[in-house]
XYZ file of C-alpha atoms in Angstrom:
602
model
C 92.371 80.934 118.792
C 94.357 78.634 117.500
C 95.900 78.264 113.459
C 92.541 77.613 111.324
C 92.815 75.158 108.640
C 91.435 75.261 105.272
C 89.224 73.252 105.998
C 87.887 75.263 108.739
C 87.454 78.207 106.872
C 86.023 77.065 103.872
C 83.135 75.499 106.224
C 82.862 78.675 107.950
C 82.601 80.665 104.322
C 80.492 78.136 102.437
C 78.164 79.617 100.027
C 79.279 83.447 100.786
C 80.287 86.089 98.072
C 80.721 89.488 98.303
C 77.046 90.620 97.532
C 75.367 87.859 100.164
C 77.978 89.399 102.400
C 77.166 92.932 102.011
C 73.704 92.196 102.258
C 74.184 90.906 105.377
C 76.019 93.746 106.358
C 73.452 96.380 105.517
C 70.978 94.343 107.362
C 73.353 94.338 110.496
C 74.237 97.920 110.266
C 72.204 99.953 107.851
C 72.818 102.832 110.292
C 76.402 103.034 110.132
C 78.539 105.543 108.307
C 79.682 103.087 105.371
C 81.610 106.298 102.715
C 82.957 109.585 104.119
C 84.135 111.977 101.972
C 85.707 115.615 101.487
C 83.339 117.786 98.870
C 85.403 121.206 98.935
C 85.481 122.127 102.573
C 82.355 120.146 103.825
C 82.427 116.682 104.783
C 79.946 114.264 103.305
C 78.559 110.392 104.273
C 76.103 107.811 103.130
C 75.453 105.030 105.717
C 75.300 101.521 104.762
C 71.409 101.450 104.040
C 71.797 104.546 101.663
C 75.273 102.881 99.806
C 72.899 99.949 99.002
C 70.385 101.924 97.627
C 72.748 103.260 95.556
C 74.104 100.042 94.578
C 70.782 98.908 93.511
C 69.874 101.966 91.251
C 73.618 101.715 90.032
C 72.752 97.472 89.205
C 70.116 98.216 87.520
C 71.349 101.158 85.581
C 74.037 98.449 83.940
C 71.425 96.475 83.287
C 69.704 98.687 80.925
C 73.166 98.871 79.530
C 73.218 95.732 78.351
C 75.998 94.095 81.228
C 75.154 90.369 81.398
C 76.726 87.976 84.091
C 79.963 87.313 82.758
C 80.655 90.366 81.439
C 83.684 92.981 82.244
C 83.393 96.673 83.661
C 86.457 99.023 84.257
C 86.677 101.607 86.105
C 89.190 104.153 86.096
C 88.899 106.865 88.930
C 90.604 108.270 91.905
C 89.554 107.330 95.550
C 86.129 108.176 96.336
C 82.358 107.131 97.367
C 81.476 106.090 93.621
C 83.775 103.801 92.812
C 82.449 101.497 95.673
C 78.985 102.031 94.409
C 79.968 101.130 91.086
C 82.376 98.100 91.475
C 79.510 96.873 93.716
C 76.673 97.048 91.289
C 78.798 94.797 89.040
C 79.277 92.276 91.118
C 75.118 92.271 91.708
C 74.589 91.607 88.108
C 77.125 88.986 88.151
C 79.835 90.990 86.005
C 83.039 91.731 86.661
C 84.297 94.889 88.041
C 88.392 95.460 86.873
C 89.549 99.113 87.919
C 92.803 100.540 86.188
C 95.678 102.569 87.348
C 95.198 105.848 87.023
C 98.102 106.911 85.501
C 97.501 104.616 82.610
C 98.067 106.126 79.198
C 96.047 105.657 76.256
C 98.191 102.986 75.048
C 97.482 101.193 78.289
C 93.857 101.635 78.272
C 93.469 100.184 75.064
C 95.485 96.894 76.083
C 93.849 96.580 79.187
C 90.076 97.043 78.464
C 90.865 94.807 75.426
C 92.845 92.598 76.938
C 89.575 91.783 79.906
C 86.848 92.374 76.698
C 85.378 95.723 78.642
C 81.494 96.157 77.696
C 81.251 99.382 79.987
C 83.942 101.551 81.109
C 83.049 104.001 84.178
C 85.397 107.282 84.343
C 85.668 110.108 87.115
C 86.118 113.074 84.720
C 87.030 114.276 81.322
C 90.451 113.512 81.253
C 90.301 110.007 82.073
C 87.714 109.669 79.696
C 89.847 111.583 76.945
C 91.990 108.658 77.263
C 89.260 106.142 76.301
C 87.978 108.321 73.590
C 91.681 108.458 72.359
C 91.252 104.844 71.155
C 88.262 104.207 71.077
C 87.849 103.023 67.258
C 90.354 100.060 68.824
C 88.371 99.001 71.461
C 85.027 97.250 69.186
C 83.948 94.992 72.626
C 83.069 98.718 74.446
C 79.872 99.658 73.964
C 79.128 102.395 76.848
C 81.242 105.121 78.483
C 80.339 106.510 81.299
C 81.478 109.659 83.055
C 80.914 110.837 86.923
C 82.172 114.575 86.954
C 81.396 115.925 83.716
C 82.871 119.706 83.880
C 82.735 120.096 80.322
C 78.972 118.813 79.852
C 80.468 115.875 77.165
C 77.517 113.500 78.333
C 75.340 112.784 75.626
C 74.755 110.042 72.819
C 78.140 108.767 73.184
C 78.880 109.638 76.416
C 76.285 108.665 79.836
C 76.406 110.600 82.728
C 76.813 109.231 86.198
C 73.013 110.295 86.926
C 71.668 108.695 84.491
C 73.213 105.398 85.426
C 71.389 105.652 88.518
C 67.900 106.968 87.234
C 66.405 103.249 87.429
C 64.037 101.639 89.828
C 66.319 99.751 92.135
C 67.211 95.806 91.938
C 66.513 93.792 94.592
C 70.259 93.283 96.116
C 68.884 90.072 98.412
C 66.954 87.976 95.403
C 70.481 89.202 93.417
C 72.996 88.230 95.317
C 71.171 84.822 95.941
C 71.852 84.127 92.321
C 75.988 84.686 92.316
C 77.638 81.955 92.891
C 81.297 81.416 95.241
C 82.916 80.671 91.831
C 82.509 83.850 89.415
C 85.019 86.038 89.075
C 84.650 88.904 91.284
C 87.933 91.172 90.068
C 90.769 91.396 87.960
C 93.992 92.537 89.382
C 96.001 93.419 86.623
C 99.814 93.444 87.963
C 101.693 96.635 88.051
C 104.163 95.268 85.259
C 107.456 95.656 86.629
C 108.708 92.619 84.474
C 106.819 92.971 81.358
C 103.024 93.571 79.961
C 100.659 93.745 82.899
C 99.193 90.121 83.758
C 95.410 89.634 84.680
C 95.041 88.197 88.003
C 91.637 86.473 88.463
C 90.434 86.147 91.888
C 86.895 84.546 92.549
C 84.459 85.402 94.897
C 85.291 82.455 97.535
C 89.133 83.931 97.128
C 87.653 87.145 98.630
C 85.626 85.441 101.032
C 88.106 82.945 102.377
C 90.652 86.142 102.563
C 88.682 88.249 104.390
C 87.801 85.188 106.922
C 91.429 84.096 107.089
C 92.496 88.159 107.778
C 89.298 88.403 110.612
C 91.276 85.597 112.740
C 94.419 86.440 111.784
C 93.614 89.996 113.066
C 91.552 89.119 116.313
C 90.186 92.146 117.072
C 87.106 92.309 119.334
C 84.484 93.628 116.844
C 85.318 95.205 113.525
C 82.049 97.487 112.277
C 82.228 100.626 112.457
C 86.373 100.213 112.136
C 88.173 103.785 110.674
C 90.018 103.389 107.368
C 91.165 105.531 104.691
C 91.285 104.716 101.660
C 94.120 106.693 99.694
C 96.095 103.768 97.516
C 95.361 102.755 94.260
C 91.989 100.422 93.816
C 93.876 98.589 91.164
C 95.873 97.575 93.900
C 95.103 94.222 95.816
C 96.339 95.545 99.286
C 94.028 98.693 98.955
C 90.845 96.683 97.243
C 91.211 93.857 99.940
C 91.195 96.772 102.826
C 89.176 99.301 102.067
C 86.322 97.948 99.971
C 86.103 93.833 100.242
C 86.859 94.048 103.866
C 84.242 96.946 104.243
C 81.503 94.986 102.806
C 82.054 91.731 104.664
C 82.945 93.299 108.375
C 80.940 96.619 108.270
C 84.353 99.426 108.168
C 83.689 102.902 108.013
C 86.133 104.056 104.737
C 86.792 107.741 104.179
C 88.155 108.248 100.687
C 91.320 110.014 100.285
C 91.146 110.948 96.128
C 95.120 112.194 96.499
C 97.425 109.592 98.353
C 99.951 112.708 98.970
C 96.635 113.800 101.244
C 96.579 110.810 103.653
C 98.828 112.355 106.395
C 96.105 115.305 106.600
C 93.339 112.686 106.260
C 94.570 110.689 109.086
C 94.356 113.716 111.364
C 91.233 114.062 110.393
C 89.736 110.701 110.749
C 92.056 108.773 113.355
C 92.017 105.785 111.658
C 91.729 102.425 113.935
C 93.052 100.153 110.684
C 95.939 101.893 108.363
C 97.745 99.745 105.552
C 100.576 101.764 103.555
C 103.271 100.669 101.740
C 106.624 101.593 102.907
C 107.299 104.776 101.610
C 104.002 106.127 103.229
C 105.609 104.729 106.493
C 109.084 106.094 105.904
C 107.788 109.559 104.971
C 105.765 110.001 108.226
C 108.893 108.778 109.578
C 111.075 111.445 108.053
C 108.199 114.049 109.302
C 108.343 113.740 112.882
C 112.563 113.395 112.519
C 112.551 116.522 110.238
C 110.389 118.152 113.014
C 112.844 117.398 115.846
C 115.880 118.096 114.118
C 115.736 121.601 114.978
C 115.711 121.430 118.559
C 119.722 119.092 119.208
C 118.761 118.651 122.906
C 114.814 117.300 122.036
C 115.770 114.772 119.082
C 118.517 113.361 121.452
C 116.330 112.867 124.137
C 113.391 111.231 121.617
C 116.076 109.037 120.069
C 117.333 107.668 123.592
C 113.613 107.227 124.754
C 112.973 105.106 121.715
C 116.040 103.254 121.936
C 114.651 102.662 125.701
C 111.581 101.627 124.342
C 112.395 98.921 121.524
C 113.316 96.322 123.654
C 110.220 96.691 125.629
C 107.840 96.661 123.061
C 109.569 93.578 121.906
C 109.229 91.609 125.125
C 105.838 92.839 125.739
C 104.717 91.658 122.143
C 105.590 87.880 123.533
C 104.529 88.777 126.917
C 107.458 88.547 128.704
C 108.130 92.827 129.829
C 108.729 92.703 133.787
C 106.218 95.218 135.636
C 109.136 97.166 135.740
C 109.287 97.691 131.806
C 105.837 98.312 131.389
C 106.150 100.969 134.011
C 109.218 102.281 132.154
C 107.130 102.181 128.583
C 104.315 103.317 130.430
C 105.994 107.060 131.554
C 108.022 106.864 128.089
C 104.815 107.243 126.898
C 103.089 109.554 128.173
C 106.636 112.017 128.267
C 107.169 111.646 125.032
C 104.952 109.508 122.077
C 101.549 109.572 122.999
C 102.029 113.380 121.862
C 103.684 112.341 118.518
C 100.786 109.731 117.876
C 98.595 112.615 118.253
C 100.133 115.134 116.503
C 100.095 112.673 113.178
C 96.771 111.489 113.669
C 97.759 108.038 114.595
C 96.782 107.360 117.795
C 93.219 105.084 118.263
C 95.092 102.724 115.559
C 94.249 98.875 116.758
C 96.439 97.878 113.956
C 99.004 99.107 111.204
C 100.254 97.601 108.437
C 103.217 97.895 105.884
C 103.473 95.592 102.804
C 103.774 95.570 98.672
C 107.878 96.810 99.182
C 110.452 95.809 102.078
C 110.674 97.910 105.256
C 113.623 98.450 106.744
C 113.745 96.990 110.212
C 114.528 99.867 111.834
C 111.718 102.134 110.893
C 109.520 99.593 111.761
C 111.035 99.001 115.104
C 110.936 103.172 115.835
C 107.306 102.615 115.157
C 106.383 100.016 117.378
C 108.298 101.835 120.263
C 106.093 104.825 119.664
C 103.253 102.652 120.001
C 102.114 102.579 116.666
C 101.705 98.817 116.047
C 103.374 98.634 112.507
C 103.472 94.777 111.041
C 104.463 93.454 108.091
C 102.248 91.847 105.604
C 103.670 89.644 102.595
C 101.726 88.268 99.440
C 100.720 89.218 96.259
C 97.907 90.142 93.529
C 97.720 86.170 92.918
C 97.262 85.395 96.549
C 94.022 87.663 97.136
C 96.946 90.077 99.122
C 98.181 87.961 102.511
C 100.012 85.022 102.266
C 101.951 85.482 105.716
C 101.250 87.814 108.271
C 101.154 88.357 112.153
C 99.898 91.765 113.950
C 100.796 91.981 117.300
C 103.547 88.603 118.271
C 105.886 90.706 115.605
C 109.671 89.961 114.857
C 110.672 92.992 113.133
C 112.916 91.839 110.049
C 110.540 89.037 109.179
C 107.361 88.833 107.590
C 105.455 87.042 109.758
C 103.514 83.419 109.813
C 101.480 81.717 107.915
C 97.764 83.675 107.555
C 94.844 81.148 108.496
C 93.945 78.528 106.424
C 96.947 78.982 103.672
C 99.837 76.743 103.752
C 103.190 78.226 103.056
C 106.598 76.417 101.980
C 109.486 76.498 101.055
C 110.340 75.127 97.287
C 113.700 73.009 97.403
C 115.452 76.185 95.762
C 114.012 78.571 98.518
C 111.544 79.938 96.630
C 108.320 81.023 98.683
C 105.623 78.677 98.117
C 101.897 78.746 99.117
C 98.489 77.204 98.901
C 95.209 77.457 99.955
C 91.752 79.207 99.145
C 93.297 82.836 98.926
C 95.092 81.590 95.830
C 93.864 82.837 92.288
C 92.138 80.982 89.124
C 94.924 81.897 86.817
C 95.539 84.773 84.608
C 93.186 85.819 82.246
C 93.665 84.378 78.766
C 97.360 83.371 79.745
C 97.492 79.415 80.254
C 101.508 79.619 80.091
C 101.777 82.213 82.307
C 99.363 80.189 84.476
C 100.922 77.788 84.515
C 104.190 78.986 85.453
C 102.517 80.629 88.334
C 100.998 77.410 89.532
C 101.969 74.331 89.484
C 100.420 70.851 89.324
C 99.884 70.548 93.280
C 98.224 74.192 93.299
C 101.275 75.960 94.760
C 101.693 79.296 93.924
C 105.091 80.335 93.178
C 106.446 83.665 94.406
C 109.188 84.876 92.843
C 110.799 85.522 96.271
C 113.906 83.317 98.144
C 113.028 83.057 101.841
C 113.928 81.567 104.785
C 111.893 80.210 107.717
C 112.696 80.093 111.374
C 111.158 77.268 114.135
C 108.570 79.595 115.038
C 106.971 79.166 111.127
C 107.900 82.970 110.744
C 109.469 83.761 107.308
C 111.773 86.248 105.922
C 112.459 87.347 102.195
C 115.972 87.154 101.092
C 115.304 88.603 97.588
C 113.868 88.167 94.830
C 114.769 85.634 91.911
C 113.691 88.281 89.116
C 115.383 90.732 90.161
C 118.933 89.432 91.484
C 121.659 91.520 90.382
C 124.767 89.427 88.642
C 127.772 90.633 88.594
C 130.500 90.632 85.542
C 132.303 88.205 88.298
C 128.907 86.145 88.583
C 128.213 87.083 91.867
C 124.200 86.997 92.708
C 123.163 89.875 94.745
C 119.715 90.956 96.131
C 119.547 94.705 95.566
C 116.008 94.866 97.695
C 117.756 94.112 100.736
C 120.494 96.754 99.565
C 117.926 99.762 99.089
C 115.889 99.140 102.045
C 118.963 99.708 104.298
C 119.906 102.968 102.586
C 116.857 104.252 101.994
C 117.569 104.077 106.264
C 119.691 106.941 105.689
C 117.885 109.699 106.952
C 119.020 112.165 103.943
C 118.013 109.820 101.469
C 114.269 108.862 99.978
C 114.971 106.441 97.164
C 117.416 104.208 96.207
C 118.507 102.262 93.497
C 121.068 99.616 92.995
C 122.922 99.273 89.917
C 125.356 96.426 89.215
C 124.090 93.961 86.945
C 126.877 92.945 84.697
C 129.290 95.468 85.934
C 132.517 95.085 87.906
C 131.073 96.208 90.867
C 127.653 97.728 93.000
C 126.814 101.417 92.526
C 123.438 103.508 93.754
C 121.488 105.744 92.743
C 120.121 107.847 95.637
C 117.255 110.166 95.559
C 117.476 112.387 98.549
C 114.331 112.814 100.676
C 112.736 116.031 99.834
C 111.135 116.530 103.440
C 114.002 115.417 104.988
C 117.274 116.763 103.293
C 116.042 120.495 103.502
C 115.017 120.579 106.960
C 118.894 118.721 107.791
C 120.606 121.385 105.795
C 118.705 124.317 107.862
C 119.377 122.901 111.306
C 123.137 122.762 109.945
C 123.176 125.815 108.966
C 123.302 125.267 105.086
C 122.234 127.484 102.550
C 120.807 126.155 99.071
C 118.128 126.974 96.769
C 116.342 123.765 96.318
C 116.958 119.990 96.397
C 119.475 120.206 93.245
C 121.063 122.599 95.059
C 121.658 120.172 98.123
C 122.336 117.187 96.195
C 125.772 119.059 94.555
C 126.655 120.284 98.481
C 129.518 118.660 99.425
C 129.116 118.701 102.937
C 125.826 116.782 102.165
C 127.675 114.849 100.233
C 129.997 113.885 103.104
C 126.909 113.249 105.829
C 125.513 110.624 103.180
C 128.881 109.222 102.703
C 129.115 108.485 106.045
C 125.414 106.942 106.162
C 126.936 104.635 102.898
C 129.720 103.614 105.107
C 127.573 102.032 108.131
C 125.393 100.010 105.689
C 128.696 98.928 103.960
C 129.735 97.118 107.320
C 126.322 94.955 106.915
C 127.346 93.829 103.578
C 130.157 91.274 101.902
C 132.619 92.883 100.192
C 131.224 92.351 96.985
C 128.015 93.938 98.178
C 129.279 96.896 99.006
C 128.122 99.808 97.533
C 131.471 101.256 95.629
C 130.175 104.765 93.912
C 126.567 106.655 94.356
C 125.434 109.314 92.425
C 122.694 111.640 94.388
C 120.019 113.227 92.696
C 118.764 116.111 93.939
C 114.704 115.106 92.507
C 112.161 113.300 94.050
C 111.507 110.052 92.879
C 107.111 110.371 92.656
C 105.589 107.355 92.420
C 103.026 106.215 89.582
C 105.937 107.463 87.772
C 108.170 106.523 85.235
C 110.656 105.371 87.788
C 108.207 104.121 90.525
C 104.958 101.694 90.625
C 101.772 103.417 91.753
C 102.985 101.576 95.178
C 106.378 102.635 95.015
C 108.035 99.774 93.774
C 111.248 100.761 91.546
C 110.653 100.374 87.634
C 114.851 99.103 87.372
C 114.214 99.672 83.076
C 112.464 103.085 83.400
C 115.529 103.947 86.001
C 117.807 102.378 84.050
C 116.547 104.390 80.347
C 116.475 107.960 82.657
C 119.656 108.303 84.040
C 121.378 105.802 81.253
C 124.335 108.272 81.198
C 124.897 108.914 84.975
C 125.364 105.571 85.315
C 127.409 104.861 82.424
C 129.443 107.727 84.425
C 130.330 105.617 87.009
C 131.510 103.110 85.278
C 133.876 105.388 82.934
């Protein structure tokens, strides 16, 4: 197939939302297993046929509410089978659905169910709902809370219990979603706030539709119901929304909801999943896993390292079909000797495609996955472009980020700046015309943020990002994303932090892995009594010294990373010092370890 135009896809998506979509789905394949989940031991489903029904008890049930079209609903719960249901049932009654990050105090759930005028708020459990109840006097616009797993029975007058919500006759989800039009607002993303208050990203229901059209040919797969996913990252996250649910309704996925991301590794054995999206550090720590695991036995690693080093280049030339019989014969017993085992061992082995996004990956991780025949890509976009903007599956150049996706256009701005357009790209922020504004300009080109460079096959690569440049007290500019990423590829080391922004000089921060470091220090024979421990050893300190030194040699002088401080704690994210997807928080970093770094400046 060959690149589909806007054009092309907005003929093919005329008319279609997310509820005409699902209906169509259910219709198609009512049978299917639509929601999997884990309740204690046992696993539980609902197909497609009995999610709807849910749906349309659920509809109705914020109906009686009071939810108009129009209107605004947030949810705030973990991963599992009701928040579908829910955000669903919105979206039949023409409101929109905006779900909230977890971890969000209080404070933040007050400014963001003001902020989107909230009518109903839907909660998993008492302590998410303690923190609407916290502030409630300040939030006049809510009028219902209600709560899913009520352990300590506060359902009442105040309070309505997930049953009840569903107690109604059902709506009729066909005569519904005939009355929703491709232009309502079908979410709000609110951004992770890495540079400021959280911004309201409003994405329509022909954003959603065009995406998930645009991502079907971009993907090519054969058929796509019936599809394994887990769902494990945030829902107030584009990448996971777009994946797990929007892309579930439209193409028929079975989703098995993961309510702990630390959990997906032992979900993925479960399931097998054929689709897997996970930002980098999910990638990196399976990564670390299967290292960790061979570093006890010298003579296996060495042999797994020089069979993957065998394998990269053939992986590479098979991806643009140019591997000699001869190499696929080679990949071919590689294979079977040696990764098809580790596939199975981590659960990844019926993927069809894998996907790494929201964060850089270092090239080499990626490239150790692709010779293990997991078929790791790199995705690149953001909350204001429904997710994608560029991405390519299988014809992969590891250190880029792909193409174009169907139907969006992408440029380059005459600074370098990362431009795009096309029907994946957002309203505008909600209540925000400035920041709108600055997001979009008068030709409808969405502005990244991000310098890039493009090479004559249309594939681009991210050179950093304009934000978040580091400047030097001698005015040098220096992108500290590109910085981490390659010593975060220090096996010892998890997270990393660069630090240099009017000083004389670069310095890190690194977080050593917690998987990783310990089971280094026992195949070398080092005693220590926890990760603390290890990060004052000095012959630890002298293996990530040398690791510093390599990555050194790819940098200018003035890149160069001069002092490092490691931390012997693990850097969690949905933290103070980490998004919910891992991204570094540079002021919370900055505020925590104010006087280690001042230390190295001394």
């Amino acid at each position: 197939m060959g690149w589909s135009s806007i054009q092309e896809i907005d003929e093919a998506v005329a008319g279609q939302t997310v509820p005409s979509e699902f209906v169509k789905t259910v219709e198609e394949h009512g049978d299917l297993v639509a929601l999997r989940w884990l309740d204690g031991e046992e696993w539980k489903e609902w197909t497609f046929t009995e999610y709807a029904g849910l749906v349309a008890r659920a509809a109705t049930g914020l109906q009686a509410l009071g939810v108009q079209p129009g209107d605004h609903v947030v949810l705030m719960m973990r991963n599992r089978p009701e928040f579908h249901v829910v955000d669903m049932a919105a979206l039949f009654v023409g409101a929109t659905p905006v779900s909230i990050y977890n971890s969000s105090s209080s404070e933040q759930v007050q400014y963001l169910a003001s902020h989107c005028d909230a009518k109903v708020a839907v909660v998993e459990d008492p302590v998410y709902l303690r923190r609407f109840l916290d502030v409630r006097d300040e939030l006049p616009l809510l009028e219902h809370l209600v709560i899913i797993d009520d352990h300590d029975g506060v359902a009442g007058d105040s309070v309505m219990h997930w049953s009840t919500l569903l107690s109604h006759a059902p709506l009729g989800l066909a005569e519904a979603a005939a009355s929703i039009s491709p232009d309502r607002i079908a979410t709000v993303i609110y951004t992770s706030g890495t540079t400021g208050p959280p911004k309201g990203v409003l994405l329509s229901h022909y954003n959603i539709t065009f995406t998930a059209e645009s991502l079907k040919r971009t993907i090519e797969l054969d058929s796509y119901a019936g599809k394994k996913v887990v769902s494990y990252l945030p829902m107030a996250h584009i990448a996971e929304r777009m994946t797990s649910h929007y892309m579930q309704a439209l193409l028929g996925y079975t989703v098995t909801t993961c309510p702990e991301p630390g959990a997906v590794a032992t979900f993925a054995r479960e399931v097998r999943p054929n689709i897997m999206f996970g930002v980098p550090r999910v990638w990196e720590k399976v990564y670390a896993g299967v290292n960790a695991a061979l570093a006890g036995d010298h003579e296996r690693k060495k042999q797994f390292d020089e069979a993957v080093a065998a394998a990269k280049p053939i992986v590479q030339a098979r991806a643009w079909d140019r591997a000699s019989a001869e190499d696929l014969a080679t990949y071919e017993f590689l294979d079977q000797v040696a990764f098809s085992q580790v596939r199975e061992l981590i659960g990844l082995n019926e993927l069809d495609i894998a996907i790494t996004g929201a964060a850089p990956m270092t090239q080499e991780i990626l490239e150790w996955f692709r010779a293990i025949g997991v078929p790791l890509s790199e995705i690149y976009g953001m909350s204001e472009s429904s997710g994608p903007m560029t991405f390519v599956p299988f014809k992969v150049k590891p250190g880029t980020v792909g193409p174009a996706i169907h139907g969006c256009e992408v440029a380059l701005a005459d600074d370098g700046e990362i431009v795009c357009r096309g029907g994946n790209v957002f309203l505008g922020y909600i209540h925000d015309p400035e920041k709108t504004a600055e997001a979009l300009d008068a030709d409808g080109w969405l502005h990244s943020g991000d310098i890039g460079t493009v090479d004559e096959d249309g594939y681009y690569r991210i050179v950093d990002r304009k934000k978040e440049l580091i400047i030097t007290a001698g005015g040098k500019n220096i992108s500290p994303a590109n910085l981490e990423a390659a010593l975060k590829a220090i096996p010892l080391i998890g997270q990393a932090c660069a630090i240099g922004d009017n000083r004389p000089f670069i310095s890190a921060l690194l977080a050593l892995d917690p998987e990783v470091a310990p089971a280094w220090a026992r195949a070398n024979d080092i005693d220590f009594d926890d990760l603390e421990d290890l990060a004052r050893n000095p012959v630890v300190h002298d293996e990530v010294q040398l690791g510093v030194d390599e990555i050194n040699k790819q940098f200018s002088r003035v890149e160069q990373i001069k002092k490092w401080v490691l931390l012997g704690e693990e850097w969690l994210a949905d933290s103070d010092v980490l998004t919910p997807t891992s991204k570094l928080k540079r002021r919370g970093i900055s505020a925590k370890y104010a006087d280690v770094i001042e230390a190295m400046y001394a």
